Coordinates of C-alpha atoms in Angstrom, one line a residue:
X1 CA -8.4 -115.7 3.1
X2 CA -11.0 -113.5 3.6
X3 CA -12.6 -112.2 6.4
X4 CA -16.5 -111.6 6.1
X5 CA -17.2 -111.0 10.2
X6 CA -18.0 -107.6 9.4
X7 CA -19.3 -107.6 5.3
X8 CA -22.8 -106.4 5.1
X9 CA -24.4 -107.1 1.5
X10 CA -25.8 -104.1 -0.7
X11 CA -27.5 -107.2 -3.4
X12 CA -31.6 -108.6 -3.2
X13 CA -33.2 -105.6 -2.4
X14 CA -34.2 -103.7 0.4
X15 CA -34.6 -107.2 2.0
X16 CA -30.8 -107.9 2.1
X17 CA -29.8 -104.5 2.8
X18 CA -27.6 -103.7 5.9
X19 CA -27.8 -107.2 7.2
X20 CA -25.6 -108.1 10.2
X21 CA -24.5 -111.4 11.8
X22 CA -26.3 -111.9 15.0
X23 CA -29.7 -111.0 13.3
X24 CA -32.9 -112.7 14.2
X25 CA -35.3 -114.3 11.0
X26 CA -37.7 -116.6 9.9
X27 CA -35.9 -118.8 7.3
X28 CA -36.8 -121.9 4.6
X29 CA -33.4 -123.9 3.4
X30 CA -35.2 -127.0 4.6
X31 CA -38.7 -126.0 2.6
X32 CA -40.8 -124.3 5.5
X33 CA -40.2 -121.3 7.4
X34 CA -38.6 -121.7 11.3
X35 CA -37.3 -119.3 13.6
X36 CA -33.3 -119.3 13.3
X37 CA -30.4 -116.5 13.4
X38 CA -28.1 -115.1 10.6
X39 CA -24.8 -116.2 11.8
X40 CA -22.7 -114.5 8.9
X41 CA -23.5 -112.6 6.1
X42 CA -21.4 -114.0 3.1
X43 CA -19.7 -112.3 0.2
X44 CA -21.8 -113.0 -2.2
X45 CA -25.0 -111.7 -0.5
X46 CA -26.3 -115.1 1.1
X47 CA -26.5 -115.9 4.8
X48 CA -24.9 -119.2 7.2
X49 CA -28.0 -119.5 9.3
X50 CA -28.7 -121.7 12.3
X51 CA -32.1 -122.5 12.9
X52 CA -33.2 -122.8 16.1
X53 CA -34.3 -126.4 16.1
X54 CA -31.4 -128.7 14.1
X55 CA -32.7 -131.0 11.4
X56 CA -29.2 -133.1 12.5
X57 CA -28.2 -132.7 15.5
X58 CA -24.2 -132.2 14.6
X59 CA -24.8 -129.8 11.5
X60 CA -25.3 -126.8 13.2
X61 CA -25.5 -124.4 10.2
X62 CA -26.9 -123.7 6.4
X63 CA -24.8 -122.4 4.2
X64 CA -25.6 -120.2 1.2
X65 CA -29.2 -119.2 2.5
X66 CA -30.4 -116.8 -0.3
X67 CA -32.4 -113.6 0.1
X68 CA -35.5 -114.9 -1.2
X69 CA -35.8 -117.5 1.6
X70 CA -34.7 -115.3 4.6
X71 CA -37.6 -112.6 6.2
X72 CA -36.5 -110.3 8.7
X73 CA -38.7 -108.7 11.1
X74 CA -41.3 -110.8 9.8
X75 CA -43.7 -110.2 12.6
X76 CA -43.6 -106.6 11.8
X77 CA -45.4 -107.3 8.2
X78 CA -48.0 -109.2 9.9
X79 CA -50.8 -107.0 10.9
X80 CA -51.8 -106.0 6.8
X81 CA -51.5 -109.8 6.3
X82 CA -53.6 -110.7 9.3
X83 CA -56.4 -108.2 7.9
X84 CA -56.7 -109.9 4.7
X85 CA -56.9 -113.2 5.5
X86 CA -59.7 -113.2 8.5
X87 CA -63.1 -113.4 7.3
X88 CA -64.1 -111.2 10.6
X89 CA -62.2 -108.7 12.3
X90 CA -62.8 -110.7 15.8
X91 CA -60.0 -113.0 14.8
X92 CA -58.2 -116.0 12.7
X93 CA -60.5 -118.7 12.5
X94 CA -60.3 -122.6 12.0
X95 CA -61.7 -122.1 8.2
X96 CA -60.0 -119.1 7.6
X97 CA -56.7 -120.8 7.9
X98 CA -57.7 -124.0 6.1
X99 CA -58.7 -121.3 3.4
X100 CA -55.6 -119.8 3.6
X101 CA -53.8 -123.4 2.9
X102 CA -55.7 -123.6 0.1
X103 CA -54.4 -120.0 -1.7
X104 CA -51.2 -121.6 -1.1
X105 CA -51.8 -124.9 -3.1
X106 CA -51.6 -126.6 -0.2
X107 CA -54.2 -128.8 0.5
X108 CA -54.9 -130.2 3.7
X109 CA -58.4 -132.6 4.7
X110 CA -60.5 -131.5 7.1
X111 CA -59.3 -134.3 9.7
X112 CA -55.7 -133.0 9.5
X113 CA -56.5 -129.3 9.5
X114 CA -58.9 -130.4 13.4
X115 CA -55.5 -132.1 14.2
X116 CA -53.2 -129.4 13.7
X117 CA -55.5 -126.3 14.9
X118 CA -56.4 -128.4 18.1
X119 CA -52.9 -129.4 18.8
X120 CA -51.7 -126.1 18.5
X121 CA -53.9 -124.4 20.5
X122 CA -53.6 -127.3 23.3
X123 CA -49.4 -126.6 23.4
X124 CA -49.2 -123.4 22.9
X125 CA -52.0 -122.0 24.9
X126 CA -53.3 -125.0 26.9
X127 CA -57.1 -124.4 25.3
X128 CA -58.7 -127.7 25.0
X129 CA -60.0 -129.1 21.6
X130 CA -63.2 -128.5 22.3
X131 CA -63.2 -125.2 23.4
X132 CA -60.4 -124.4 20.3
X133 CA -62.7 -125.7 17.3
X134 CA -64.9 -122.1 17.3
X135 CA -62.0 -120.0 18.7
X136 CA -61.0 -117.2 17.0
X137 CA -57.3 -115.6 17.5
X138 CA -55.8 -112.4 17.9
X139 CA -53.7 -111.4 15.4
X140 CA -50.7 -112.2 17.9
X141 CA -51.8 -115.8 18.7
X142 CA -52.8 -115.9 14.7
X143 CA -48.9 -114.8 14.1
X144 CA -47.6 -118.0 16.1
X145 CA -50.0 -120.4 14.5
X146 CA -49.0 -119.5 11.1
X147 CA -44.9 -120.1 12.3
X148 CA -46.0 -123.3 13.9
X149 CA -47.3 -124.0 10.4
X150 CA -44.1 -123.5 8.8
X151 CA -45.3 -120.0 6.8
X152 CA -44.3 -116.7 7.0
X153 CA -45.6 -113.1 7.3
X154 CA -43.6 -112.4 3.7
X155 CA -44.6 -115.7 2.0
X156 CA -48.3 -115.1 2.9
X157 CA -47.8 -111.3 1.7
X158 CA -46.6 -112.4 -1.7
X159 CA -48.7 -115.2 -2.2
X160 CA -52.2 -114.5 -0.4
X161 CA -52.3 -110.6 -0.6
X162 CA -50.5 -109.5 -3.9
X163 CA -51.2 -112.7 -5.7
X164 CA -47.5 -113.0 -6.6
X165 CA -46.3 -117.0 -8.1
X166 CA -44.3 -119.2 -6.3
X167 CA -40.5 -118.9 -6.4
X168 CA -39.5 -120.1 -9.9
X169 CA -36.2 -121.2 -9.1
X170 CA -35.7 -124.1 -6.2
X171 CA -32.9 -124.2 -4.0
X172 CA -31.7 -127.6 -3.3
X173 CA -29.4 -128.6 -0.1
X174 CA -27.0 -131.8 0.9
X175 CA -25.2 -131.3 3.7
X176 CA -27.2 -128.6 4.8
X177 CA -25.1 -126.6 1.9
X178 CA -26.9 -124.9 -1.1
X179 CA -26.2 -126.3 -4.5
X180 CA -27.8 -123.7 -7.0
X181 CA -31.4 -122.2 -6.9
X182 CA -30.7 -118.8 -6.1
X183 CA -32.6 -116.1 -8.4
X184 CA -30.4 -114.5 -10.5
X185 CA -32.2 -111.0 -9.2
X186 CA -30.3 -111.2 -6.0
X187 CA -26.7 -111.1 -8.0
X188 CA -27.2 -107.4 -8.8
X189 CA -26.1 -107.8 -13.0
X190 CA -26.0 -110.4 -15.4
X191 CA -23.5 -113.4 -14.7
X192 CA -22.0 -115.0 -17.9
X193 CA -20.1 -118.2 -18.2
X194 CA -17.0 -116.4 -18.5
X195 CA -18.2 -115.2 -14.9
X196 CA -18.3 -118.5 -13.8
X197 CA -15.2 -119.2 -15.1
X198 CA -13.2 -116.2 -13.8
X199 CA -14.9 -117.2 -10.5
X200 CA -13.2 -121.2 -10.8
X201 CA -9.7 -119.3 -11.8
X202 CA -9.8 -120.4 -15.6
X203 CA -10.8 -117.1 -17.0
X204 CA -7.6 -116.9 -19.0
X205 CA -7.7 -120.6 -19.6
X206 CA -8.0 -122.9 -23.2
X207 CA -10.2 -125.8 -24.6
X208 CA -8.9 -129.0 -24.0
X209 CA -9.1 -130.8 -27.4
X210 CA -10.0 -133.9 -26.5
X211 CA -13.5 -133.0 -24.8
X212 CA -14.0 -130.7 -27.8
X213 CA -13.3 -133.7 -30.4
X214 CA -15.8 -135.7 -28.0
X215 CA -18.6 -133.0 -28.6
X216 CA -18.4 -132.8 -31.7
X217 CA -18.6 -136.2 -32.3
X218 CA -21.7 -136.3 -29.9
X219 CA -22.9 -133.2 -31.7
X220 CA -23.1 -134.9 -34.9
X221 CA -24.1 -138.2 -34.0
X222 CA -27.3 -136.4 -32.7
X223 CA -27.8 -133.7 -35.5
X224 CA -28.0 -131.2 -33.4
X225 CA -25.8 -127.8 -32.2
X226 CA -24.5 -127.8 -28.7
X227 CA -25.4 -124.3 -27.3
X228 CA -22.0 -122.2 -27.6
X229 CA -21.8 -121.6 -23.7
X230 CA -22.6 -125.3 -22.8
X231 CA -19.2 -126.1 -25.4
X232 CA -17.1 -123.4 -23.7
X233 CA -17.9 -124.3 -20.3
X234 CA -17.5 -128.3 -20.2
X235 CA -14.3 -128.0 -23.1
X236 CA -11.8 -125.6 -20.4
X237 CA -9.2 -127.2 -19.6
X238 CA -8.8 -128.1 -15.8
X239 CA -12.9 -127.3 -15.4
X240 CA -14.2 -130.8 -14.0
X241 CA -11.3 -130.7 -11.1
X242 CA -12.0 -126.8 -10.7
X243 CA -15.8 -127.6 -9.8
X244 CA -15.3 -130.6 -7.8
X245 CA -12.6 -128.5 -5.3
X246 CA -14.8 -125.7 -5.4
X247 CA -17.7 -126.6 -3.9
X248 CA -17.8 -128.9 -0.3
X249 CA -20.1 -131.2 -1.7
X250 CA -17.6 -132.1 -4.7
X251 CA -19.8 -132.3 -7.7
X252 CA -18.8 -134.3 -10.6
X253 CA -19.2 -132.8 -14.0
X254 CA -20.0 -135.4 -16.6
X255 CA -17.4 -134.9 -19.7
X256 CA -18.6 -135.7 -23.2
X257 CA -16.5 -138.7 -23.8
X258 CA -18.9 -140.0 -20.9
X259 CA -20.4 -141.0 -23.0
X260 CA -22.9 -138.2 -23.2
X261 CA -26.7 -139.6 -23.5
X262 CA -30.1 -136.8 -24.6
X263 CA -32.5 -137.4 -22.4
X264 CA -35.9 -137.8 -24.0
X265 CA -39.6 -136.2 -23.7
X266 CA -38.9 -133.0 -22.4
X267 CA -41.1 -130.9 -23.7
X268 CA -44.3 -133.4 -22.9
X269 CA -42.6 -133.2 -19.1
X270 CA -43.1 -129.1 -19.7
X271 CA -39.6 -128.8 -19.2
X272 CA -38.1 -125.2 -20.9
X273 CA -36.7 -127.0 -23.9
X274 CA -36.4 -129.9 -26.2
X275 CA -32.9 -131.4 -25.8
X276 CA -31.3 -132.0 -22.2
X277 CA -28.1 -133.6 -21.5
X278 CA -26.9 -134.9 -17.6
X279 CA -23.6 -132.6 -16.9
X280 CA -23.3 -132.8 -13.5
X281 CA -23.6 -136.0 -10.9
X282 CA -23.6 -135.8 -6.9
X283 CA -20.6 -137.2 -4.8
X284 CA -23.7 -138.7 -2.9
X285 CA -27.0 -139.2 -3.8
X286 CA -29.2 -140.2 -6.6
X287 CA -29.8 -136.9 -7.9
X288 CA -28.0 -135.3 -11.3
X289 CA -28.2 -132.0 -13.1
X290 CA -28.8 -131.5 -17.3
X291 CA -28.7 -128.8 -18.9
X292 CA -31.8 -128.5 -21.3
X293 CA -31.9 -126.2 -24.2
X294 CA -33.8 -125.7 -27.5
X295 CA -32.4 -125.7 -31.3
X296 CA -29.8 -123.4 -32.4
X297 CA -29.8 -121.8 -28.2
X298 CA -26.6 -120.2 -27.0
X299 CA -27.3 -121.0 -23.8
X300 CA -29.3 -123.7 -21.4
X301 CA -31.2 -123.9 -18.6
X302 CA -30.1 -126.0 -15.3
X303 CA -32.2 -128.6 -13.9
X304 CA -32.0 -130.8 -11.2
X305 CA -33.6 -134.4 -11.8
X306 CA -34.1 -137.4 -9.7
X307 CA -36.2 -140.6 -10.1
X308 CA -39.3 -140.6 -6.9
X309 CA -40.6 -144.0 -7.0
X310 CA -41.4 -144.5 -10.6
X311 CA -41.7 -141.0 -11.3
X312 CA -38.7 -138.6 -12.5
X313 CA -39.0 -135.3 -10.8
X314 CA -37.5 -132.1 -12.5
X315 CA -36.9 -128.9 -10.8
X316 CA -35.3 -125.5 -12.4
X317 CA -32.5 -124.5 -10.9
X318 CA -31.5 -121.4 -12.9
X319 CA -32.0 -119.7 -16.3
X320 CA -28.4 -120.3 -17.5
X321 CA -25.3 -121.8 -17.3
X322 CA -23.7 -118.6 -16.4
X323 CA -25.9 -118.4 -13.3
X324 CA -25.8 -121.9 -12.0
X325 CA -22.1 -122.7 -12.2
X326 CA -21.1 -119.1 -10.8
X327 CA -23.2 -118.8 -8.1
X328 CA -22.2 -122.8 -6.8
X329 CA -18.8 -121.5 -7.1
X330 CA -19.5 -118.5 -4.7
X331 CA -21.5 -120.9 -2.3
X332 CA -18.6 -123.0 -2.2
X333 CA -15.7 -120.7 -1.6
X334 CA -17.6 -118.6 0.9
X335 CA -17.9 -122.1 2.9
X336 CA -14.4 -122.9 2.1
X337 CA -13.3 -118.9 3.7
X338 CA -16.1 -120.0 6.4
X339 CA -14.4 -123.6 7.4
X340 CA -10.9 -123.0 6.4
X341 CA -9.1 -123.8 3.3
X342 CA -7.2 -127.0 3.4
X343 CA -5.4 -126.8 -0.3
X344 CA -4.5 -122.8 0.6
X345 CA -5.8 -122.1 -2.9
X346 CA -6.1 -118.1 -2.7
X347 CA -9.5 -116.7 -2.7
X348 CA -9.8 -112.9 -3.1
X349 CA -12.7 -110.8 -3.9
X350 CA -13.9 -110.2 -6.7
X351 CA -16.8 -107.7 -8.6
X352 CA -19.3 -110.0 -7.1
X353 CA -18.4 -112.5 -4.7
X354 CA -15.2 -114.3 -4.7
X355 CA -12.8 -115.9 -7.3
X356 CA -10.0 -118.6 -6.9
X357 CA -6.9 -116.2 -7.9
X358 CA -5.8 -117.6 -11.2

């Protein structure tokens, strides 16, 4: 076992350097920013964070919090923000932050914007609505109705004042435990599949024909050529058991003798590629994940899909199946060190991260 009490994490930046346990943030694992604390800084250079106020009452942590979604000291990048975003310098108006909603693309009517600027100033300060709809506030009081909106000093700094886009790469959470999403500029170099691989202990490990007979078969039954990474990484021997005791969540990878199915209109969904196959399923939940690639790719990018309604939502999870797969091994073994380690499989460090020993 290892013991990452006292592991700080050199990876992400000036943002995730030097970080300690105990450390006080603004953090977004469930999609808008709140006030929590870093309760361990893991070994692969993502946080277990407990926000202050619990989403469920008897899940007291997040696990796998990456750097992108973590601001420290965030009231101490305020004031430039604050100074951009007020249209005069005696304060944060009404308008000004309904304006600043809008930069964000998101877009709130004018009854709910009364609603919330009202509300806030009646809790937080005890003004009443009418005396709060022409108020303007200090950059102090502006601070705390930005948190209260579920932003952040860093997110309004990238967004607002250098015009930067939108995370590309969505984290997604069950259990309160992170299940890819993590930009691959956090890891600190370029992750392979036979990163992943080393990092599931089946770096030294062989195909198992009868998955590779199966993909071939699918292969030519859809004239097409199954990107070379996709065929090592679904053909290892032992790989479907190694993911599903690697991660907490047990994820089921989807073998080709499924059988496998393409899964149409990608490109017209604007999707990164023309071809997508399901390879992974949830333990719970109606979610799945495909790879999606191009003709004649090495590689493929990881989505996450799941039907809303009538409508089937896609979101990017990482730029390759290198990425995905090794960094939701590390989140799962650095939970496993974190809650103990039931089938004493032995987890050592590794170049980044952890690895199951092989």
């Amino acid at each position: 076992m290892i013991d990452n009490a006292a592991v700080t994490t050199d990876q992400g930046g000036a943002a995730g350097r030097g970080v300690k346990a105990g450390t006080r943030c603004l953090a977004r694992p469930s999609g808008t920013w709140a006030p929590g604390t870093i309760v361990a800084v893991l070994a692969d250079g993502t946080y277990r964070i407990e926000l202050d106020d619990k989403a469920v009452s008897f899940m007291k942590y997040w696990h796998g919090v990456t750097v992108a979604e973590v601001s420290i000291d965030d009231a101490g990048a305020w004031g430039p923000v604050f100074d951009r975003i007020v249209s005069d310098r005696s304060g944060l108006s009404r308008a000004d932050l309904q304006r600043t909603f809008a930069r964000l693309g998101i877009d709130v009517d004018d009854a709910r914007m009364d609603a919330f600027w009202s509300g806030t100033c009646q809790a937080l300060w005890q003004i009443d609505p009418a005396s709060s709809a022409g108020l303007r506030l200090d950059a102090p009081r502006a601070y705390a109705m930005i948190v209260r909106a579920g932003l952040s000093a860093r997110q309004l700094a990238d967004e607002v004042v250098r015009g930067a886009a939108p995370r590309q790469y969505m984290p997604f959470y069950w259990n309160q435990t992170r299940m890819g999403g993590r930009d691959p500029s956090e890891i600190g170099r370029t992750i392979t599949v036979d990163d992943a691989l080393v990092a599931l202990g089946l770096g030294d490990g062989d195909d198992e024909p009868r998955l590779l007979a199966e993909m071939l078969h699918f292969a030519r039954n859809h004239e097409i050529n199954i990107p070379g990474d996709l065929a090592k990484f679904m053909c290892r021997r032992g790989v479907a058991d190694a993911v599903w005791s690697a991660h907490p969540n047990n994820p089921e990878l989807v073998n080709p003798g499924t059988p496998w199915q393409l899964l149409p209109d990608l490109e017209r969904r604007g999707l990164e590629g023309e071809f997508g196959i399901t390879i992974m399923t949830p333990h719970q939940g109606e979610h799945a994940w495909a790879a999606v690639f191009d003709r004649g790719e090495r590689d493929a990018r990881v989505y996450l899909h799941w039907t809303d309604g009538d409508v089937q939502r896609w979101q990017l999870q990482a730029p390759s199946l290198g990425v995905f797969f090794w960094d939701l091994t590390q989140t799962g073994l650095t939970w496993i060190v974190e809650n103990g380690n039931p089938s004493n499989r032995v987890i050592e460090p590794a170049e980044f991260g952890l690895q199951v020993r092989q």
